[in-house]
mmCIF file of C-alpha atoms (C1' of nucleotides) in Angstrom:
data_model
loop_
_atom_site.group_PDB
_atom_site.id
_atom_site.type_symbol
_atom_site.label_atom_id
_atom_site.label_comp_id
_atom_site.label_asym_id
_atom_site.label_seq_id
_atom_site.Cartn_x
_atom_site.Cartn_y
_atom_site.Cartn_z
ATOM 1 C CA UNK A 16 -34.952 16.090 3.476
ATOM 2 C CA UNK A 17 -36.573 12.702 3.788
ATOM 3 C CA UNK A 18 -33.575 10.759 4.941
ATOM 4 C CA UNK A 19 -31.527 13.324 6.791
ATOM 5 C CA UNK A 20 -32.139 11.496 10.124
ATOM 6 C CA UNK A 21 -32.112 7.934 8.881
ATOM 7 C CA UNK A 22 -28.402 6.866 8.570
ATOM 8 C CA UNK A 23 -29.067 5.018 5.234
ATOM 9 C CA UNK A 24 -28.384 1.288 5.610
ATOM 10 C CA UNK A 25 -24.839 0.747 4.534
ATOM 11 C CA UNK A 26 -25.383 -2.705 3.157
ATOM 12 C CA UNK A 27 -28.046 -2.706 0.601
ATOM 13 C CA UNK A 28 -28.934 0.821 -0.414
ATOM 14 C CA UNK A 29 -28.088 0.399 -4.024
ATOM 15 C CA UNK A 30 -31.775 1.165 -4.753
ATOM 16 C CA UNK A 31 -32.593 4.828 -5.592
ATOM 17 C CA UNK A 32 -29.876 6.762 -4.037
ATOM 18 C CA UNK A 33 -31.814 9.960 -3.665
ATOM 19 C CA UNK A 34 -29.108 12.394 -2.649
ATOM 20 C CA UNK A 35 -25.765 11.389 -4.191
ATOM 21 C CA UNK A 36 -24.058 8.460 -5.667
ATOM 22 C CA UNK A 37 -22.337 7.292 -2.462
ATOM 23 C CA UNK A 38 -22.833 3.691 -1.970
ATOM 24 C CA UNK A 39 -21.101 0.357 -2.576
ATOM 25 C CA UNK A 40 -19.407 1.373 -5.661
ATOM 26 C CA UNK A 41 -15.827 0.210 -6.574
ATOM 27 C CA UNK A 42 -12.874 2.127 -5.588
ATOM 28 C CA UNK A 43 -11.440 3.901 -8.571
ATOM 29 C CA UNK A 44 -7.847 2.839 -9.406
ATOM 30 C CA UNK A 45 -7.207 6.117 -11.103
ATOM 31 C CA UNK A 46 -3.745 6.741 -12.266
ATOM 32 C CA UNK A 47 -2.588 3.667 -10.586
ATOM 33 C CA UNK A 48 -3.581 1.518 -13.588
ATOM 34 C CA UNK A 49 -1.144 3.535 -15.637
ATOM 35 C CA UNK A 50 1.742 3.076 -13.253
ATOM 36 C CA UNK A 51 3.922 0.485 -14.729
ATOM 37 C CA UNK A 52 5.534 -0.464 -11.350
ATOM 38 C CA UNK A 53 2.200 -1.142 -9.739
ATOM 39 C CA UNK A 54 0.885 -3.359 -12.614
ATOM 40 C CA UNK A 55 4.228 -4.966 -12.791
ATOM 41 C CA UNK A 56 4.163 -6.106 -9.069
ATOM 42 C CA UNK A 57 0.640 -7.136 -9.307
ATOM 43 C CA UNK A 58 1.378 -9.345 -12.372
ATOM 44 C CA UNK A 59 4.505 -10.690 -10.630
ATOM 45 C CA UNK A 60 2.380 -11.870 -7.689
ATOM 46 C CA UNK A 61 -0.108 -13.496 -9.844
ATOM 47 C CA UNK A 62 2.572 -15.334 -11.877
ATOM 48 C CA UNK A 63 4.429 -16.510 -8.696
ATOM 49 C CA UNK A 64 1.067 -17.632 -7.218
ATOM 50 C CA UNK A 65 0.360 -19.732 -10.189
ATOM 51 C CA UNK A 66 3.816 -21.075 -10.364
ATOM 52 C CA UNK A 67 3.467 -22.381 -6.725
ATOM 53 C CA UNK A 68 0.130 -24.004 -7.643
ATOM 54 C CA UNK A 69 1.437 -25.626 -10.682
ATOM 55 C CA UNK A 70 4.600 -27.014 -9.099
ATOM 56 C CA UNK A 71 2.933 -27.686 -5.585
ATOM 57 C CA UNK A 72 3.203 -31.537 -6.078
ATOM 58 C CA UNK A 73 7.052 -31.118 -5.906
ATOM 59 C CA UNK A 74 7.030 -28.546 -3.103
ATOM 60 C CA UNK A 75 9.301 -26.083 -4.834
ATOM 61 C CA UNK A 76 9.377 -22.358 -4.551
ATOM 62 C CA UNK A 77 10.356 -20.200 -7.601
ATOM 63 C CA UNK A 78 13.725 -19.446 -5.762
ATOM 64 C CA UNK A 79 14.412 -23.161 -5.210
ATOM 65 C CA UNK A 80 13.530 -23.910 -8.748
ATOM 66 C CA UNK A 81 15.861 -21.360 -10.043
ATOM 67 C CA UNK A 82 18.704 -22.721 -7.989
ATOM 68 C CA UNK A 83 18.090 -26.231 -9.302
ATOM 69 C CA UNK A 84 17.966 -24.918 -12.893
ATOM 70 C CA UNK A 85 21.258 -23.012 -12.338
ATOM 71 C CA UNK A 86 23.032 -25.998 -10.816
ATOM 72 C CA UNK A 87 21.944 -28.155 -13.786
ATOM 73 C CA UNK A 88 23.240 -25.705 -16.273
ATOM 74 C CA UNK A 89 26.448 -24.869 -14.337
ATOM 75 C CA UNK A 90 27.913 -27.903 -12.648
ATOM 76 C CA UNK A 91 31.010 -27.262 -10.487
ATOM 77 C CA UNK A 92 30.156 -23.880 -9.330
ATOM 78 C CA UNK A 93 30.311 -22.611 -5.732
ATOM 79 C CA UNK A 94 27.869 -20.945 -3.517
ATOM 80 C CA UNK A 95 28.927 -17.471 -4.129
ATOM 81 C CA UNK A 96 28.781 -17.802 -7.907
ATOM 82 C CA UNK A 97 25.277 -19.244 -7.931
ATOM 83 C CA UNK A 98 23.975 -16.849 -5.380
ATOM 84 C CA UNK A 99 25.497 -13.874 -7.174
ATOM 85 C CA UNK A 100 23.876 -14.665 -10.459
ATOM 86 C CA UNK A 101 20.440 -15.117 -8.804
ATOM 87 C CA UNK A 102 20.848 -11.875 -6.909
ATOM 88 C CA UNK A 103 20.848 -13.581 -3.572
ATOM 89 C CA UNK A 104 23.143 -12.499 -0.947
ATOM 90 C CA UNK A 105 25.473 -15.219 0.334
ATOM 91 C CA UNK A 106 24.283 -15.158 3.960
ATOM 92 C CA UNK A 107 20.598 -15.677 2.732
ATOM 93 C CA UNK A 108 21.621 -18.416 0.273
ATOM 94 C CA UNK A 109 22.893 -20.659 3.059
ATOM 95 C CA UNK A 110 19.472 -21.708 4.461
ATOM 96 C CA UNK A 111 18.207 -21.865 0.997
ATOM 97 C CA UNK A 112 20.853 -24.555 0.226
ATOM 98 C CA UNK A 113 20.319 -26.163 3.564
ATOM 99 C CA UNK A 114 16.731 -26.899 2.685
ATOM 100 C CA UNK A 115 17.579 -28.342 -0.729
ATOM 101 C CA UNK A 116 20.388 -30.325 0.597
ATOM 102 C CA UNK A 117 18.323 -31.711 3.577
ATOM 103 C CA UNK A 118 15.904 -32.906 0.885
ATOM 104 C CA UNK A 119 18.915 -34.480 -0.894
ATOM 105 C CA UNK A 120 18.195 -32.512 -4.183
ATOM 106 C CA UNK A 121 21.769 -31.081 -4.162
ATOM 107 C CA UNK A 122 25.133 -31.473 -2.301
ATOM 108 C CA UNK A 123 27.910 -29.282 -1.253
ATOM 109 C CA UNK A 124 31.288 -30.759 -1.872
ATOM 110 C CA UNK A 125 34.546 -29.207 -0.651
ATOM 111 C CA UNK A 126 36.555 -28.124 -3.601
ATOM 112 C CA UNK A 127 40.022 -29.698 -4.002
ATOM 113 C CA UNK A 128 41.514 -26.565 -5.513
ATOM 114 C CA UNK A 129 40.168 -24.133 -3.000
ATOM 115 C CA UNK A 130 39.192 -25.779 0.316
ATOM 116 C CA UNK A 131 37.204 -22.791 1.278
ATOM 117 C CA UNK A 132 34.532 -23.155 -1.338
ATOM 118 C CA UNK A 133 31.821 -25.605 -1.759
ATOM 119 C CA UNK A 134 31.104 -27.064 -5.171
ATOM 120 C CA UNK A 135 27.401 -27.463 -5.797
ATOM 121 C CA UNK A 136 26.003 -30.492 -7.645
ATOM 122 C CA UNK A 137 22.691 -31.772 -8.250
ATOM 123 C CA UNK A 138 22.026 -35.315 -6.853
ATOM 124 C CA UNK A 139 20.298 -37.909 -9.024
ATOM 125 C CA UNK A 140 17.040 -37.305 -6.921
ATOM 126 C CA UNK A 141 17.643 -33.533 -7.681
ATOM 127 C CA UNK A 142 17.814 -34.207 -11.421
ATOM 128 C CA UNK A 143 14.734 -36.089 -11.187
ATOM 129 C CA UNK A 144 12.778 -33.618 -9.268
ATOM 130 C CA UNK A 145 14.068 -30.851 -11.587
ATOM 131 C CA UNK A 146 13.004 -32.837 -14.662
ATOM 132 C CA UNK A 147 9.492 -33.329 -13.294
ATOM 133 C CA UNK A 148 9.340 -29.632 -12.199
ATOM 134 C CA UNK A 149 10.304 -28.547 -15.705
ATOM 135 C CA UNK A 150 7.516 -30.630 -17.228
ATOM 136 C CA UNK A 151 5.002 -29.052 -14.858
ATOM 137 C CA UNK A 152 6.180 -25.564 -15.411
ATOM 138 C CA UNK A 153 6.087 -25.963 -19.199
ATOM 139 C CA UNK A 154 2.767 -27.983 -19.409
ATOM 140 C CA UNK A 155 0.890 -26.013 -16.926
ATOM 141 C CA UNK A 156 2.449 -22.757 -15.818
ATOM 142 C CA UNK A 157 3.928 -21.352 -19.047
ATOM 143 C CA UNK A 158 1.164 -22.984 -21.111
ATOM 144 C CA UNK A 159 -1.360 -20.878 -19.237
ATOM 145 C CA UNK A 160 0.618 -17.800 -19.958
ATOM 146 C CA UNK A 161 0.742 -18.760 -23.540
ATOM 147 C CA UNK A 162 -2.992 -19.206 -23.606
ATOM 148 C CA UNK A 163 -3.525 -15.745 -22.175
ATOM 149 C CA UNK A 164 -1.139 -13.790 -24.237
ATOM 150 C CA UNK A 165 -0.507 -15.976 -27.244
ATOM 151 C CA UNK A 166 2.851 -17.339 -28.161
ATOM 152 C CA UNK A 167 4.024 -13.965 -29.893
ATOM 153 C CA UNK A 168 2.655 -11.888 -27.008
ATOM 154 C CA UNK A 169 4.599 -13.877 -24.545
ATOM 155 C CA UNK A 170 7.726 -13.556 -26.552
ATOM 156 C CA UNK A 171 7.273 -9.814 -26.768
ATOM 157 C CA UNK A 172 6.565 -9.570 -23.005
ATOM 158 C CA UNK A 173 9.543 -11.571 -22.235
ATOM 159 C CA UNK A 174 11.775 -9.454 -24.515
ATOM 160 C CA UNK A 175 10.562 -6.182 -22.992
ATOM 161 C CA UNK A 176 10.986 -7.448 -19.415
ATOM 162 C CA UNK A 177 14.408 -8.772 -20.098
ATOM 163 C CA UNK A 178 15.353 -5.447 -21.540
ATOM 164 C CA UNK A 179 14.180 -3.739 -18.429
ATOM 165 C CA UNK A 180 15.865 -6.266 -16.149
ATOM 166 C CA UNK A 181 19.179 -5.821 -18.052
ATOM 167 C CA UNK A 182 19.282 -2.193 -19.222
ATOM 168 C CA UNK A 183 17.231 -0.294 -16.802
ATOM 169 C CA UNK B 21 50.745 -31.671 -17.647
ATOM 170 C CA UNK B 22 52.591 -28.372 -17.184
ATOM 171 C CA UNK B 23 50.068 -26.979 -14.734
ATOM 172 C CA UNK B 24 48.779 -29.978 -12.857
ATOM 173 C CA UNK B 25 50.509 -29.048 -9.539
ATOM 174 C CA UNK B 26 50.090 -25.341 -9.846
ATOM 175 C CA UNK B 27 46.452 -24.640 -8.694
ATOM 176 C CA UNK B 28 46.014 -21.974 -11.441
ATOM 177 C CA UNK B 29 45.531 -18.588 -9.986
ATOM 178 C CA UNK B 30 41.852 -18.113 -9.706
ATOM 179 C CA UNK B 31 41.739 -14.485 -10.165
ATOM 180 C CA UNK B 32 43.317 -13.635 -13.577
ATOM 181 C CA UNK B 33 43.931 -16.769 -15.594
ATOM 182 C CA UNK B 34 41.788 -15.543 -18.501
ATOM 183 C CA UNK B 35 44.872 -16.091 -20.664
ATOM 184 C CA UNK B 36 45.418 -19.373 -22.462
ATOM 185 C CA UNK B 37 43.505 -21.946 -20.435
ATOM 186 C CA UNK B 38 45.547 -24.934 -21.584
ATOM 187 C CA UNK B 39 43.460 -27.880 -20.190
ATOM 188 C CA UNK B 40 39.876 -26.864 -20.128
ATOM 189 C CA UNK B 41 37.626 -23.820 -20.111
ATOM 190 C CA UNK B 42 37.128 -23.605 -16.497
ATOM 191 C CA UNK B 43 38.067 -20.227 -15.397
ATOM 192 C CA UNK B 44 36.217 -16.961 -14.573
ATOM 193 C CA UNK B 45 33.458 -17.219 -17.139
ATOM 194 C CA UNK B 46 29.995 -16.148 -16.611
ATOM 195 C CA UNK B 47 27.442 -18.527 -15.058
ATOM 196 C CA UNK B 48 24.951 -19.665 -17.603
ATOM 197 C CA UNK B 49 21.474 -18.565 -17.008
ATOM 198 C CA UNK B 50 20.058 -21.354 -19.257
ATOM 199 C CA UNK B 51 16.443 -21.864 -19.275
ATOM 200 C CA UNK B 52 16.147 -19.367 -16.515
ATOM 201 C CA UNK B 53 16.048 -16.454 -19.185
ATOM 202 C CA UNK B 54 13.031 -18.047 -20.619
ATOM 203 C CA UNK B 55 11.098 -18.277 -17.319
ATOM 204 C CA UNK B 56 8.682 -15.412 -17.471
ATOM 205 C CA UNK B 57 8.219 -15.423 -13.755
ATOM 206 C CA UNK B 58 12.008 -14.934 -13.107
ATOM 207 C CA UNK B 59 12.485 -12.206 -15.596
ATOM 208 C CA UNK B 60 9.158 -10.496 -14.306
ATOM 209 C CA UNK B 61 10.521 -10.334 -10.803
ATOM 210 C CA UNK B 62 13.900 -9.060 -11.866
ATOM 211 C CA UNK B 63 12.257 -6.440 -13.888
ATOM 212 C CA UNK B 64 9.890 -5.427 -11.020
ATOM 213 C CA UNK B 65 12.851 -5.053 -8.681
ATOM 214 C CA UNK B 66 14.566 -2.818 -11.206
ATOM 215 C CA UNK B 67 11.497 -0.705 -11.602
ATOM 216 C CA UNK B 68 10.835 -0.297 -7.943
ATOM 217 C CA UNK B 69 14.553 0.637 -7.373
ATOM 218 C CA UNK B 70 14.347 3.267 -10.048
ATOM 219 C CA UNK B 71 11.064 4.631 -8.578
ATOM 220 C CA UNK B 72 12.638 4.897 -5.210
ATOM 221 C CA UNK B 73 15.560 6.785 -6.770
ATOM 222 C CA UNK B 74 13.311 9.196 -8.750
ATOM 223 C CA UNK B 75 11.051 9.977 -5.808
ATOM 224 C CA UNK B 76 13.682 9.936 -3.180
ATOM 225 C CA UNK B 77 13.563 13.724 -2.475
ATOM 226 C CA UNK B 78 9.984 13.158 -1.226
ATOM 227 C CA UNK B 79 10.730 10.007 0.713
ATOM 228 C CA UNK B 80 7.874 7.945 -0.665
ATOM 229 C CA UNK B 81 7.841 4.204 -1.215
ATOM 230 C CA UNK B 82 5.767 2.714 -4.063
ATOM 231 C CA UNK B 83 3.194 1.525 -1.435
ATOM 232 C CA UNK B 84 2.887 4.955 0.103
ATOM 233 C CA UNK B 85 2.672 6.639 -3.263
ATOM 234 C CA UNK B 86 -0.158 4.318 -4.278
ATOM 235 C CA UNK B 87 -1.999 5.089 -1.137
ATOM 236 C CA UNK B 88 -1.873 8.793 -1.752
ATOM 237 C CA UNK B 89 -2.855 8.286 -5.346
ATOM 238 C CA UNK B 90 -5.879 6.252 -4.207
ATOM 239 C CA UNK B 91 -6.970 8.760 -1.597
ATOM 240 C CA UNK B 92 -6.764 11.511 -4.018
ATOM 241 C CA UNK B 93 -8.909 9.699 -6.477
ATOM 242 C CA UNK B 94 -11.276 8.316 -3.817
ATOM 243 C CA UNK B 95 -12.091 10.857 -1.067
ATOM 244 C CA UNK B 96 -14.286 9.610 1.752
ATOM 245 C CA UNK B 97 -13.262 6.039 1.707
ATOM 246 C CA UNK B 98 -12.288 4.074 4.816
ATOM 247 C CA UNK B 99 -9.226 1.943 5.641
ATOM 248 C CA UNK B 100 -10.752 -1.364 4.744
ATOM 249 C CA UNK B 101 -11.819 -0.044 1.241
ATOM 250 C CA UNK B 102 -8.474 1.503 0.457
ATOM 251 C CA UNK B 103 -6.424 -1.496 1.832
ATOM 252 C CA UNK B 104 -8.485 -4.046 -0.026
ATOM 253 C CA UNK B 105 -8.140 -2.312 -3.406
ATOM 254 C CA UNK B 106 -4.315 -2.267 -2.951
ATOM 255 C CA UNK B 107 -4.305 -5.877 -1.804
ATOM 256 C CA UNK B 108 -2.922 -4.903 1.610
ATOM 257 C CA UNK B 109 -4.324 -6.761 4.597
ATOM 258 C CA UNK B 110 -5.964 -4.362 7.142
ATOM 259 C CA UNK B 111 -3.609 -5.130 10.040
ATOM 260 C CA UNK B 112 -0.682 -4.331 7.804
ATOM 261 C CA UNK B 113 -2.326 -1.168 6.551
ATOM 262 C CA UNK B 114 -2.415 0.270 10.031
ATOM 263 C CA UNK B 115 1.362 1.113 10.386
ATOM 264 C CA UNK B 116 1.410 2.272 6.753
ATOM 265 C CA UNK B 117 -1.358 4.812 7.436
ATOM 266 C CA UNK B 118 0.370 5.669 10.758
ATOM 267 C CA UNK B 119 3.470 6.701 9.024
ATOM 268 C CA UNK B 120 1.633 8.828 6.311
ATOM 269 C CA UNK B 121 -0.516 10.437 9.114
ATOM 270 C CA UNK B 122 2.568 11.205 11.352
ATOM 271 C CA UNK B 123 4.081 13.053 8.456
ATOM 272 C CA UNK B 124 0.693 14.867 8.102
ATOM 273 C CA UNK B 125 0.102 13.720 4.503
ATOM 274 C CA UNK B 126 -3.352 12.362 5.425
ATOM 275 C CA UNK B 127 -5.764 12.093 8.186
ATOM 276 C CA UNK B 128 -8.167 9.614 9.721
ATOM 277 C CA UNK B 129 -11.619 11.026 10.456
ATOM 278 C CA UNK B 130 -14.225 9.280 12.253
ATOM 279 C CA UNK B 131 -17.132 8.757 10.193
ATOM 280 C CA UNK B 132 -20.477 10.272 11.157
ATOM 281 C CA UNK B 133 -22.655 7.588 9.685
ATOM 282 C CA UNK B 134 -20.580 4.631 10.870
ATOM 283 C CA UNK B 135 -18.473 5.522 13.944
ATOM 284 C CA UNK B 136 -16.369 2.373 13.546
ATOM 285 C CA UNK B 137 -14.725 3.492 10.325
ATOM 286 C CA UNK B 138 -12.143 5.992 9.645
ATOM 287 C CA UNK B 139 -12.591 8.184 6.586
ATOM 288 C CA UNK B 140 -9.335 8.888 4.909
ATOM 289 C CA UNK B 141 -8.452 12.231 3.475
ATOM 290 C CA UNK B 142 -5.302 13.814 2.073
ATOM 291 C CA UNK B 143 -4.133 16.833 3.922
ATOM 292 C CA UNK B 144 -3.171 19.960 1.975
ATOM 293 C CA UNK B 145 0.394 19.007 2.589
ATOM 294 C CA UNK B 146 -0.400 15.535 1.288
ATOM 295 C CA UNK B 147 -1.887 16.888 -1.923
ATOM 296 C CA UNK B 148 1.235 19.040 -2.356
ATOM 297 C CA UNK B 149 3.548 16.073 -1.793
ATOM 298 C CA UNK B 150 1.453 13.862 -4.166
ATOM 299 C CA UNK B 151 1.502 16.479 -6.907
ATOM 300 C CA UNK B 152 5.257 16.785 -6.582
ATOM 301 C CA UNK B 153 5.613 13.049 -6.565
ATOM 302 C CA UNK B 154 3.449 12.668 -9.618
ATOM 303 C CA UNK B 155 5.732 15.127 -11.462
ATOM 304 C CA UNK B 156 8.853 13.238 -10.487
ATOM 305 C CA UNK B 157 7.310 9.868 -11.507
ATOM 306 C CA UNK B 158 6.220 11.166 -14.889
ATOM 307 C CA UNK B 159 9.272 13.182 -15.747
ATOM 308 C CA UNK B 160 11.914 10.917 -14.387
ATOM 309 C CA UNK B 161 10.584 7.436 -13.796
ATOM 310 C CA UNK B 162 8.033 6.805 -16.475
ATOM 311 C CA UNK B 163 10.023 8.855 -18.937
ATOM 312 C CA UNK B 164 13.040 6.490 -18.535
ATOM 313 C CA UNK B 165 10.808 3.593 -19.263
ATOM 314 C CA UNK B 166 9.335 5.320 -22.319
ATOM 315 C CA UNK B 167 12.914 5.956 -23.505
ATOM 316 C CA UNK B 168 13.818 2.252 -23.055
ATOM 317 C CA UNK B 169 10.766 0.688 -24.580
ATOM 318 C CA UNK B 170 9.251 3.432 -26.697
ATOM 319 C CA UNK B 171 5.814 4.737 -26.115
ATOM 320 C CA UNK B 172 4.007 1.995 -28.028
ATOM 321 C CA UNK B 173 6.189 -0.603 -26.318
ATOM 322 C CA UNK B 174 5.288 0.698 -22.906
ATOM 323 C CA UNK B 175 1.602 0.668 -23.854
ATOM 324 C CA UNK B 176 1.847 -2.884 -24.997
ATOM 325 C CA UNK B 177 3.735 -3.933 -21.931
ATOM 326 C CA UNK B 178 1.229 -2.241 -19.617
ATOM 327 C CA UNK B 179 -1.537 -3.929 -21.479
ATOM 328 C CA UNK B 180 -0.121 -7.495 -21.163
ATOM 329 C CA UNK B 181 0.827 -7.045 -17.468
ATOM 330 C CA UNK B 182 -2.690 -5.739 -16.677
ATOM 331 C CA UNK B 183 -4.189 -8.805 -18.548
ATOM 332 C CA UNK B 184 -2.006 -10.983 -16.368
ATOM 333 C CA UNK B 185 -2.819 -9.071 -13.133
ATOM 334 C CA UNK B 186 -6.542 -9.308 -13.889
ATOM 335 C CA UNK B 187 -7.323 -12.468 -15.772
ATOM 336 C CA UNK B 188 -4.518 -14.771 -14.689
ATOM 337 C "C1'" DC C 20 -35.924 -3.123 22.703
ATOM 338 C "C1'" DC C 21 -32.610 -6.852 23.147
ATOM 339 C "C1'" DG C 22 -29.507 -10.633 21.956
ATOM 340 C "C1'" DT C 23 -26.759 -12.462 18.187
ATOM 341 C "C1'" DG C 24 -23.718 -11.984 14.504
ATOM 342 C "C1'" DT C 25 -20.935 -8.949 11.675
ATOM 343 C "C1'" DT C 26 -17.845 -5.284 10.545
ATOM 344 C "C1'" DT C 27 -14.015 -2.017 11.502
ATOM 345 C "C1'" DG C 28 -9.792 -0.613 13.301
ATOM 346 C "C1'" DG C 29 -6.332 -2.280 16.086
ATOM 347 C "C1'" DT C 30 -2.812 -5.343 18.670
ATOM 348 C "C1'" DA C 31 0.038 -9.117 19.015
ATOM 349 C "C1'" DT C 32 2.506 -12.467 16.817
ATOM 350 C "C1'" DG C 33 4.939 -15.569 13.567
ATOM 351 C "C1'" DG C 34 6.926 -16.445 9.001
ATOM 352 C "C1'" DT C 35 9.714 -15.016 5.204
ATOM 353 C "C1'" DG C 36 13.107 -12.247 2.291
ATOM 354 C "C1'" DG C 37 16.461 -9.049 2.149
ATOM 355 C "C1'" DA C 38 20.619 -6.503 4.061
ATOM 356 C "C1'" DT C 39 24.735 -5.714 7.062
ATOM 357 C "C1'" DA C 40 28.427 -6.894 10.444
ATOM 358 C "C1'" DA C 41 31.467 -10.041 12.050
ATOM 359 C "C1'" DC C 42 34.206 -14.430 12.090
ATOM 360 C "C1'" DA C 43 37.157 -18.595 11.279
ATOM 361 C "C1'" DA C 44 39.328 -20.999 7.633
ATOM 362 C "C1'" DT C 45 41.631 -20.642 3.667
ATOM 363 C "C1'" DT C 46 43.900 -18.434 -0.127
ATOM 364 C "C1'" DA C 47 46.161 -14.586 -2.701
ATOM 365 C "C1'" DT C 48 49.819 -11.139 -2.811
ATOM 366 C "C1'" DC C 49 53.910 -9.118 -2.020
ATOM 367 C "C1'" DG D 28 56.129 -14.867 6.109
ATOM 368 C "C1'" DA D 29 52.984 -10.939 7.143
ATOM 369 C "C1'" DT D 30 49.070 -8.747 5.285
ATOM 370 C "C1'" DA D 31 44.915 -8.537 2.472
ATOM 371 C "C1'" DA D 32 41.163 -10.775 0.324
ATOM 372 C "C1'" DT D 33 37.811 -14.535 -0.190
ATOM 373 C "C1'" DT D 34 34.348 -18.277 1.192
ATOM 374 C "C1'" DG D 35 30.853 -20.058 3.825
ATOM 375 C "C1'" DT D 36 28.487 -19.153 7.903
ATOM 376 C "C1'" DT D 37 26.209 -16.978 12.134
ATOM 377 C "C1'" DA D 38 23.775 -13.419 14.149
ATOM 378 C "C1'" DT D 39 20.840 -9.566 13.635
ATOM 379 C "C1'" DC D 40 17.817 -6.290 11.943
ATOM 380 C "C1'" DC D 41 14.190 -4.615 9.002
ATOM 381 C "C1'" DA D 42 10.291 -4.780 5.874
ATOM 382 C "C1'" DC D 43 6.469 -7.344 4.296
ATOM 383 C "C1'" DC D 44 2.912 -10.690 4.665
ATOM 384 C "C1'" DA D 45 -0.445 -13.618 7.156
ATOM 385 C "C1'" DT D 46 -3.373 -15.171 10.988
ATOM 386 C "C1'" DA D 47 -5.604 -14.988 15.491
ATOM 387 C "C1'" DC D 48 -7.866 -12.260 18.438
ATOM 388 C "C1'" DC D 49 -10.221 -8.014 20.619
ATOM 389 C "C1'" DA D 50 -13.245 -4.026 21.744
ATOM 390 C "C1'" DA D 51 -16.243 -0.859 19.709
ATOM 391 C "C1'" DA D 52 -19.846 -0.009 16.816
ATOM 392 C "C1'" DC D 53 -23.303 -1.558 13.797
ATOM 393 C "C1'" DA D 54 -27.055 -4.768 11.577
ATOM 394 C "C1'" DC D 55 -30.788 -7.793 12.062
ATOM 395 C "C1'" DG D 56 -34.232 -11.046 13.689
ATOM 396 C "C1'" DG D 57 -37.379 -11.822 17.146
#
DNA sequence: CCGTGTTTGGTATGGTGGATAACAATTATC
DNA sequence: GATAATTGTTATCCACCATACCAAACACGG
């Protein structure tokens, strides 16, 4: 019992730990590394983080980018339709749109047919920003994923995730 | 111009749209379906949703389950260590632990070596709940994923996500 | 032994996303 | 024309994340 009294310095006792292996060793993930949900969320956070970095010059979040993409591909739709396809609840979609509109990236236009609904359209500035954002996403963000997984790996990953998103 | 005045019923005019295809047709996802981040998040939400369903009898969230798993695999660790490995900030980890401790699933024990830190341990009840949760996760949650992707598909998915989570 | 700096758990607080209730204006339905 | 449904919106609430700060306890250099 040479070191029963001495509390054993907690910082740098990775010398010859006499009694037991109990020092600054990594926490074991254990079965957590096999939990698909856990790894899935971790990966998602990383991907979003990188997305934000890559598209930072344009100050666009993933959600904002997805709205611009949808407006470009679906001109003439109203807020409810766009929000629904993105899985965003209408009340929460309002402020999102407010920010985009205040930056003059899109506009709400009262529909002539149904004066309740707002037709959403990209402005010219919005189209420009979207085009530049697309280039950044493809050339930086997705390119890095391609580099990490390989083109076919990325394809396979996308296919499986799509399957989960749609059929699970 | 037979229907220029009539506003064309918005609900069920999926008959013969005379003028243009402008009715209740699905919003096009467009390039969004190729955005890995988008599909990744969608899939993650679905998986978490299913996790909650499967483990609902035990009232455990993914985060709570991951804590129990880590405590089981790493007895004798303190809050900072557990929180760090889960990517949870210490302040936010407090209430999480509070809820687990109030349900008597784990306990905080003052360390004898370092009276600042709290050693975290599963209670017997906690071990029981964890064991039952594991069974539910494996037999219901992960089983469903296996069914959807196939065992090798699941393995491949897990491998790619792990790569992203660690190396991206 | 003592003073300085660091670590640990904790509180307070702000920001963001998601979810529900309710409402006025408008439209659909019968 | 009365009733029900829809659209955008506000107000709230809750969960999660992030930062600043604090007291207690520890580490370390003199």
